[in-house]
PDB file of C-alpha atoms in Angstrom:
ATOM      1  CA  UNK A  52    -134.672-125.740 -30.308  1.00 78.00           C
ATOM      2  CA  UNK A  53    -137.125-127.345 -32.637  1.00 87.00           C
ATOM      3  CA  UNK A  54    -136.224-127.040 -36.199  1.00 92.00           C
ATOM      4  CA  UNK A  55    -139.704-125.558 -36.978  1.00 93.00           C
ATOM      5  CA  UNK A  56    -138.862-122.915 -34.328  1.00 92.00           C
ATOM      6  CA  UNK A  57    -135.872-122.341 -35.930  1.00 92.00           C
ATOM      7  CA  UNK A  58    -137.897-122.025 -39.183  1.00 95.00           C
ATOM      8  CA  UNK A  59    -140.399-119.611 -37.667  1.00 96.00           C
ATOM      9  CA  UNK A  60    -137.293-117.535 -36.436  1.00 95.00           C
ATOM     10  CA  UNK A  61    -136.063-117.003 -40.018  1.00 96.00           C
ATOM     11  CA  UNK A  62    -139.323-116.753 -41.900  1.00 97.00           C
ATOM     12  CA  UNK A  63    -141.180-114.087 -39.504  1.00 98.00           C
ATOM     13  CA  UNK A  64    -139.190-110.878 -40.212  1.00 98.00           C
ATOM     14  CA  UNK A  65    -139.157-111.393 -44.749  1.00 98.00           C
ATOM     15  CA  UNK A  66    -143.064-112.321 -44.016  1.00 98.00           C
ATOM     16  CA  UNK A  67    -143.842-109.060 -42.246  1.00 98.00           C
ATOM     17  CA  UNK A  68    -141.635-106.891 -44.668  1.00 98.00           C
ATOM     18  CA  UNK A  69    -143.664-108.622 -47.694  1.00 98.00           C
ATOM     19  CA  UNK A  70    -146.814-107.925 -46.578  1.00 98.00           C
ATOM     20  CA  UNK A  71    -145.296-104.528 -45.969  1.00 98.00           C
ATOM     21  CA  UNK A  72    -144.202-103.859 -49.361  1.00 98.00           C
ATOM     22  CA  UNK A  73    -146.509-105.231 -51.106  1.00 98.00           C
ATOM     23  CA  UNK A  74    -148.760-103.175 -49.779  1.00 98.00           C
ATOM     24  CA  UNK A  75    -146.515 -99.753 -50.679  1.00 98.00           C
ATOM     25  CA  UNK A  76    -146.808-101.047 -53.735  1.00 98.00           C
ATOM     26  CA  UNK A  77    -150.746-101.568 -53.552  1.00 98.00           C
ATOM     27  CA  UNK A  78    -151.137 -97.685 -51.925  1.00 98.00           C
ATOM     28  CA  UNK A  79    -147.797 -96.428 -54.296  1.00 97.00           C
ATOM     29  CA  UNK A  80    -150.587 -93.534 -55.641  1.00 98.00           C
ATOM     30  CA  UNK A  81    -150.790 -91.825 -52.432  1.00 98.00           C
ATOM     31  CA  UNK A  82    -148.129 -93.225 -49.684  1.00 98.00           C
ATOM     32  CA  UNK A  83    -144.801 -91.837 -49.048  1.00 98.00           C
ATOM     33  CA  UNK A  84    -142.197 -92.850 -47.019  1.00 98.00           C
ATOM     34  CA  UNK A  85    -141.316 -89.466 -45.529  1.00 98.00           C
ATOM     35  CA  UNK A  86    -145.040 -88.115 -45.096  1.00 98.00           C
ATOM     36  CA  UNK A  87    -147.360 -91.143 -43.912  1.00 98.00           C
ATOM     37  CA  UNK A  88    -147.045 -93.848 -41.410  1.00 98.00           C
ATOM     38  CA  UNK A  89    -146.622 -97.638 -42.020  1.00 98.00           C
ATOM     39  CA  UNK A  90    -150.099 -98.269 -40.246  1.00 97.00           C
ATOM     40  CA  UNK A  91    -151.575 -95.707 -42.933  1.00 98.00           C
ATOM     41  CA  UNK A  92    -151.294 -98.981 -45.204  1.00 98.00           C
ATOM     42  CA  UNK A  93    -153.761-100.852 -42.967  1.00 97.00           C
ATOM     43  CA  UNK A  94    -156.102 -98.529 -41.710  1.00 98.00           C
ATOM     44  CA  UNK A  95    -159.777 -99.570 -40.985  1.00 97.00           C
ATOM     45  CA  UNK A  96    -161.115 -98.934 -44.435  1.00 96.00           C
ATOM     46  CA  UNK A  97    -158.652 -99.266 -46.409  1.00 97.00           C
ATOM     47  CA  UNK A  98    -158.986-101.091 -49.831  1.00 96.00           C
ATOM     48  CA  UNK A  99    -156.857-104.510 -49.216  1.00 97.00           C
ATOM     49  CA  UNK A 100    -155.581-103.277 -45.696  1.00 97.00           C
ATOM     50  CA  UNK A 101    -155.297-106.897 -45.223  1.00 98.00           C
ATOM     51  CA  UNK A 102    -152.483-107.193 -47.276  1.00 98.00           C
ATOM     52  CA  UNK A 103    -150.303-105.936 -44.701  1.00 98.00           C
ATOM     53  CA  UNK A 104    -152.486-106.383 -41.516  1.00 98.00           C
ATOM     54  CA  UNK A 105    -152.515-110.766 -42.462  1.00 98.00           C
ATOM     55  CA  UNK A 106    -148.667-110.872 -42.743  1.00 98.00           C
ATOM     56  CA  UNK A 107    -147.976-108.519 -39.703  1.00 98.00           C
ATOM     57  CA  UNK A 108    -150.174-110.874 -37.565  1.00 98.00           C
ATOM     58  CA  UNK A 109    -148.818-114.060 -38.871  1.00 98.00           C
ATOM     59  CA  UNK A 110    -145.164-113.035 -38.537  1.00 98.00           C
ATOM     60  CA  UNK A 111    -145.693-112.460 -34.955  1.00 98.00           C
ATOM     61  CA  UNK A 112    -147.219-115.617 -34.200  1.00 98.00           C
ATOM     62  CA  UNK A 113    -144.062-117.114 -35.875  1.00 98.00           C
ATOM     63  CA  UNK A 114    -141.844-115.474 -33.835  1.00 97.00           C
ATOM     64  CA  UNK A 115    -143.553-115.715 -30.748  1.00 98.00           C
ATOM     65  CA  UNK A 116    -143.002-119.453 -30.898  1.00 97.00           C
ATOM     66  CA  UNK A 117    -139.684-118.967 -31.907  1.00 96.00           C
ATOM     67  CA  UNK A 118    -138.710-116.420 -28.990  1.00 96.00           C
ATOM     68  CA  UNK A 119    -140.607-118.866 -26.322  1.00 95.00           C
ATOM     69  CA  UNK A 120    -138.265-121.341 -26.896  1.00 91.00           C
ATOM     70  CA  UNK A 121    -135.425-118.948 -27.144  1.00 90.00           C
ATOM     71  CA  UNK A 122    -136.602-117.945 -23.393  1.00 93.00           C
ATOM     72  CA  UNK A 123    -136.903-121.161 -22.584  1.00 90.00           C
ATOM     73  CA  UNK A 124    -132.633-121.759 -23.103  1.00 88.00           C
ATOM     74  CA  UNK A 125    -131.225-118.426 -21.514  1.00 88.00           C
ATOM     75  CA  UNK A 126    -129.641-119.160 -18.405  1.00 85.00           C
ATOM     76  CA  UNK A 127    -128.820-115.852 -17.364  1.00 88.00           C
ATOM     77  CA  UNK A 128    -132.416-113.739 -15.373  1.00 94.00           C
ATOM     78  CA  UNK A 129    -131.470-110.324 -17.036  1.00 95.00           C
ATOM     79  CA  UNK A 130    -131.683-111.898 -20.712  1.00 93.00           C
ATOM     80  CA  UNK A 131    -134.971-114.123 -19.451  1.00 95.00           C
ATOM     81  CA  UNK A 132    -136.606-110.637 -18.899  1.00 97.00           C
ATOM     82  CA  UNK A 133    -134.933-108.754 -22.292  1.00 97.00           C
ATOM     83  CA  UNK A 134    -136.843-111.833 -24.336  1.00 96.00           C
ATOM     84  CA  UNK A 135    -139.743-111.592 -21.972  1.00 97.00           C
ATOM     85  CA  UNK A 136    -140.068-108.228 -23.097  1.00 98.00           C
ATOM     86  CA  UNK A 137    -139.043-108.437 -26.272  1.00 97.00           C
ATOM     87  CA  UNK A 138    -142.247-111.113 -26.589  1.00 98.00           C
ATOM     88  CA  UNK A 139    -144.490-108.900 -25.319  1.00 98.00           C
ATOM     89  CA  UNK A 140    -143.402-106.531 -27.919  1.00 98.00           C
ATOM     90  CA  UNK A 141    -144.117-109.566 -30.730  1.00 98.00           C
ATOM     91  CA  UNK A 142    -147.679-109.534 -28.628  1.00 98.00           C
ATOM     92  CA  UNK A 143    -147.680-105.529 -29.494  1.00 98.00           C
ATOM     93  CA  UNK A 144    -147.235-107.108 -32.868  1.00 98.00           C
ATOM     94  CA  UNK A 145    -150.319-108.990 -32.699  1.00 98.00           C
ATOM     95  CA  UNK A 146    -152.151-105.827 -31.521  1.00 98.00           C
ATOM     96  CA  UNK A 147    -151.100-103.484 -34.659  1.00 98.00           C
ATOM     97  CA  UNK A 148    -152.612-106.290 -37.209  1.00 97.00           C
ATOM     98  CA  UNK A 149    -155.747-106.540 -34.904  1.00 97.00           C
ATOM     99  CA  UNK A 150    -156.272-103.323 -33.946  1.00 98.00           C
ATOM    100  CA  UNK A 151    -155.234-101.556 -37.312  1.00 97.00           C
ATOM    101  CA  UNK A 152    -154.999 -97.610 -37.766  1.00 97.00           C
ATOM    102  CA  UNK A 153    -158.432 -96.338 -36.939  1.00 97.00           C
ATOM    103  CA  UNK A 154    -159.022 -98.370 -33.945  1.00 98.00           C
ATOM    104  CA  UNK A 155    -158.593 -96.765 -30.451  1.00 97.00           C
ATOM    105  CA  UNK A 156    -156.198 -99.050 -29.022  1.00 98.00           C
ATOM    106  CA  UNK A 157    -153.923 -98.616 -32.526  1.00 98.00           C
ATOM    107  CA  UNK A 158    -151.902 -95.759 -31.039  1.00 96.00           C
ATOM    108  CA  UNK A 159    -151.065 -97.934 -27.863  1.00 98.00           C
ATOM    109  CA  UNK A 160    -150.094-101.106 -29.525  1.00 98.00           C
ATOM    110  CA  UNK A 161    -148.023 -99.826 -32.124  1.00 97.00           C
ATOM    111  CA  UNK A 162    -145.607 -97.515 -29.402  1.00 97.00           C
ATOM    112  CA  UNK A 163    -145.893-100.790 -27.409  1.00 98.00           C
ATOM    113  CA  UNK A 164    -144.659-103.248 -30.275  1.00 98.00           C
ATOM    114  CA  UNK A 165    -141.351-100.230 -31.048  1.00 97.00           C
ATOM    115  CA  UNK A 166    -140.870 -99.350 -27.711  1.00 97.00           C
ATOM    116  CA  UNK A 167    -140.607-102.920 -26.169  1.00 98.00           C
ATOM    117  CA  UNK A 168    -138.902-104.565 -29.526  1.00 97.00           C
ATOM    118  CA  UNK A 169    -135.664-101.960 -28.506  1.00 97.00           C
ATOM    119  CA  UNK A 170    -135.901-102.351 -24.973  1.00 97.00           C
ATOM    120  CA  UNK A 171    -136.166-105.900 -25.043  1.00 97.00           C
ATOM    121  CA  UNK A 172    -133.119-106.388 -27.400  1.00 96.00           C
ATOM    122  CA  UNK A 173    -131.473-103.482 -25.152  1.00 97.00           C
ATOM    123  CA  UNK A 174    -131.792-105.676 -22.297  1.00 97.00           C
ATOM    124  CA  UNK A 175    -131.190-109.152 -23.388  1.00 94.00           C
ATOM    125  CA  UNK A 176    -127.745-108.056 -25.100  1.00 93.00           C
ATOM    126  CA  UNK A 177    -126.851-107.079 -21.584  1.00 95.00           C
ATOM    127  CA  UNK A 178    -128.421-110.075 -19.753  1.00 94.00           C
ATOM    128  CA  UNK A 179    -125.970-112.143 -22.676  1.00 91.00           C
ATOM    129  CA  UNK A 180    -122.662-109.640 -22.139  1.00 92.00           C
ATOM    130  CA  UNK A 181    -123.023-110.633 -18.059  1.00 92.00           C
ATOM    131  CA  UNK A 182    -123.006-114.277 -19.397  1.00 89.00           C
ATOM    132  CA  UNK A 183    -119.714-113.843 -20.926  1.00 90.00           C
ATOM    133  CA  UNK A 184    -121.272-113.126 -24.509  1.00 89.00           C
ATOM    134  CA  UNK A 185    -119.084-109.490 -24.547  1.00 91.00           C
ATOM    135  CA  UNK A 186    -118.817-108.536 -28.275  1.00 92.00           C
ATOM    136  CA  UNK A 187    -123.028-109.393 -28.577  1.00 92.00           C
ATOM    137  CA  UNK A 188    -123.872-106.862 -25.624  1.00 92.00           C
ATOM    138  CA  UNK A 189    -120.907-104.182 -26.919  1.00 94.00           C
ATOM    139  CA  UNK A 190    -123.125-105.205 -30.763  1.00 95.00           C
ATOM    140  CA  UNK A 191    -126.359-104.735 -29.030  1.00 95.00           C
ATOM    141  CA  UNK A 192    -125.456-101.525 -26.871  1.00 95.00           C
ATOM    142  CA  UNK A 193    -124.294-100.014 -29.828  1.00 97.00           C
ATOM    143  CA  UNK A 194    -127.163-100.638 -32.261  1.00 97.00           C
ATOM    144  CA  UNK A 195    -129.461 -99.669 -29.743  1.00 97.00           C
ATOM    145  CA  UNK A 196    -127.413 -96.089 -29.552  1.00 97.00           C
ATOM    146  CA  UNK A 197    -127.535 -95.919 -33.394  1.00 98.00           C
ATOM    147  CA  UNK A 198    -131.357 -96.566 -33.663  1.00 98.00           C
ATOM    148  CA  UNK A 199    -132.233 -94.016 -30.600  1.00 97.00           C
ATOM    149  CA  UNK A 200    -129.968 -91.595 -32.528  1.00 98.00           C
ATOM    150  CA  UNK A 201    -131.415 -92.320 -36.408  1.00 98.00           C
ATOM    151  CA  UNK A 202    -134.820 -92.133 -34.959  1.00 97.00           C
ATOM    152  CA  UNK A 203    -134.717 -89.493 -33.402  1.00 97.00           C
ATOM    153  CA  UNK A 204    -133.663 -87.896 -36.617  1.00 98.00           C
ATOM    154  CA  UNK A 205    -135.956 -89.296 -38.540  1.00 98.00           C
ATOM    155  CA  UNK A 206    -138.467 -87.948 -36.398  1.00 97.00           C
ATOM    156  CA  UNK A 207    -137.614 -84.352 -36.481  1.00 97.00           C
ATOM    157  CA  UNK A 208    -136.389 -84.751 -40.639  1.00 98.00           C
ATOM    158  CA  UNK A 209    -139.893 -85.747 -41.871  1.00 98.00           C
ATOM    159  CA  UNK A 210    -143.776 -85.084 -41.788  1.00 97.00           C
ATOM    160  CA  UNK A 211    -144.436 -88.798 -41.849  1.00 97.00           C
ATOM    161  CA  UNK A 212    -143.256 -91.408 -39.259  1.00 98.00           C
ATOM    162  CA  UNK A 213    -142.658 -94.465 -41.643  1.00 98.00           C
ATOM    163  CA  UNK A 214    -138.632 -93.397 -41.755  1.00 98.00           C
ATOM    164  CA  UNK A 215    -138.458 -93.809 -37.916  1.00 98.00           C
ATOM    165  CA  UNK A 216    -140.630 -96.844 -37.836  1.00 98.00           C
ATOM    166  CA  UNK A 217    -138.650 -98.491 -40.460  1.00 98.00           C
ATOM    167  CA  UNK A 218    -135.371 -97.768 -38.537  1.00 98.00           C
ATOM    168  CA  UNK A 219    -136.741 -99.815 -35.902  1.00 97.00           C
ATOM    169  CA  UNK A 220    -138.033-102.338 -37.216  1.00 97.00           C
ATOM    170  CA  UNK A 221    -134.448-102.454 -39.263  1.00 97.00           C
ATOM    171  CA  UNK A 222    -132.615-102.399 -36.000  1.00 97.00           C
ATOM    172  CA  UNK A 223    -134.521-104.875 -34.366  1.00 97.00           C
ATOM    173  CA  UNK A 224    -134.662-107.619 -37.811  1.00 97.00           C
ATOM    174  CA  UNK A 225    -130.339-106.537 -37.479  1.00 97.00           C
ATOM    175  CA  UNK A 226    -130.358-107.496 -33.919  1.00 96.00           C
ATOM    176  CA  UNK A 227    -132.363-111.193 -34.009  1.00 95.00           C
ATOM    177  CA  UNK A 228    -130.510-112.455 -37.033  1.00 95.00           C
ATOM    178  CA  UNK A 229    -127.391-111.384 -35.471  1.00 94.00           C
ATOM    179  CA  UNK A 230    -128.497-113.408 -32.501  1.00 91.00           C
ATOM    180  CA  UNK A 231    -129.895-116.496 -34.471  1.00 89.00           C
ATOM    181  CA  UNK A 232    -126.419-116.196 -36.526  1.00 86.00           C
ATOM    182  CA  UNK A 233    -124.407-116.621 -33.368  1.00 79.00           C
ATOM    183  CA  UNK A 234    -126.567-118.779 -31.547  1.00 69.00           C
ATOM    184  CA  UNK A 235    -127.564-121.521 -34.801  1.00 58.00           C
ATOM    185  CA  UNK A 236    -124.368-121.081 -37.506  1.00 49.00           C
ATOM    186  CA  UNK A 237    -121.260-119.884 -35.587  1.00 46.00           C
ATOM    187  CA  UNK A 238    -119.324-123.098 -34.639  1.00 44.00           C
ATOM    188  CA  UNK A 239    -118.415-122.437 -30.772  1.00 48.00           C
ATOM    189  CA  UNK A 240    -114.554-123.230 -30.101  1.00 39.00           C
TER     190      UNK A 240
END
């Protein structure tokens, strides 16, 4: 891997959190955590709904690149099509900043980007336990479980959406440096 794909890897997620929170603090007047969504902070007509629309859409260009070439090494068919997945998810990504809260297709891309982003991690754990990579897919399994389980919570807890959203987005951030840990910094015996 290239180091600037390596780079991209590690700088996407803090970039799209940023641009998250600085918005919150931008909107701190009238957001909430437990009564709006995160998309509420880019809507179509919102003052400075770039703020967090610009980072979001940047972010997933970065990690695009950086999960091509991460397709590009897996051996194994099963994790090919988690990470093929789980790039159409960063796509998803791509959709939210473009098509921000307000737009019809808004609704679509943003289930897309949460619903593929678990799935694809789901499955490319698996694809890596079949390649012998056991305690990553038990790791992956599991967090999958607890996010399904948190979110589901979250869903029926609060008014608002952003808990759930940012339980996903904290299990899938969990899951990639996990992998880039293993994959980059863990010396193999």
């Amino acid at each position: 891997m290239k180091k600037s794909q390596l780079w991209a890897g590690i700088l996407s997620p803090p970039l799209a959190l940023g641009g998250i929170g600085v918005a919150i603090i931008i909107h701190r007047s009238w957001w909430r955590l437990t009564d709006n969504a995160i998309s509420d902070l880019g809507k179509v007509g919102l003052p400075y709904n770039w703020v967090m629309n610009v980072p979001l859409f940047i972010s997933a260009i970065l990690a695009i690149y950086y999960a091509v070439d991460l397709f590009n090494e897996l051996k194994n068919t099963v994790s090919k099509i988690g990470i093929g997945v789980f790039i159409t998810a960063l796509f998803f990504l791509v959709g939210i900043a473009i098509f921000p809260e307000g737009t019809k297709p808004h609704y679509a891309v943003s289930w897309g980007f949460f619903l593929a982003g678990s799935v694809g991690f789901l499955i490319t754990g698996i694809g890596l336990w079949l390649e012998g990579q056991r305690k990553f897919g038990a790791f992956t399994v599991l967090l999958f479980i607890v996010e399904v389980l948190l979110a589901r919570w979250a869903f029926n807890a609060f008014k608002g959406v952003a808990v759930a959203e940012f339980i996903g987005i904290s299990t899938i951030i969990i899951w990639h440096y996990t992998l880039l840990w293993g994959k980059f910094f863990v010396k193999k015996s």
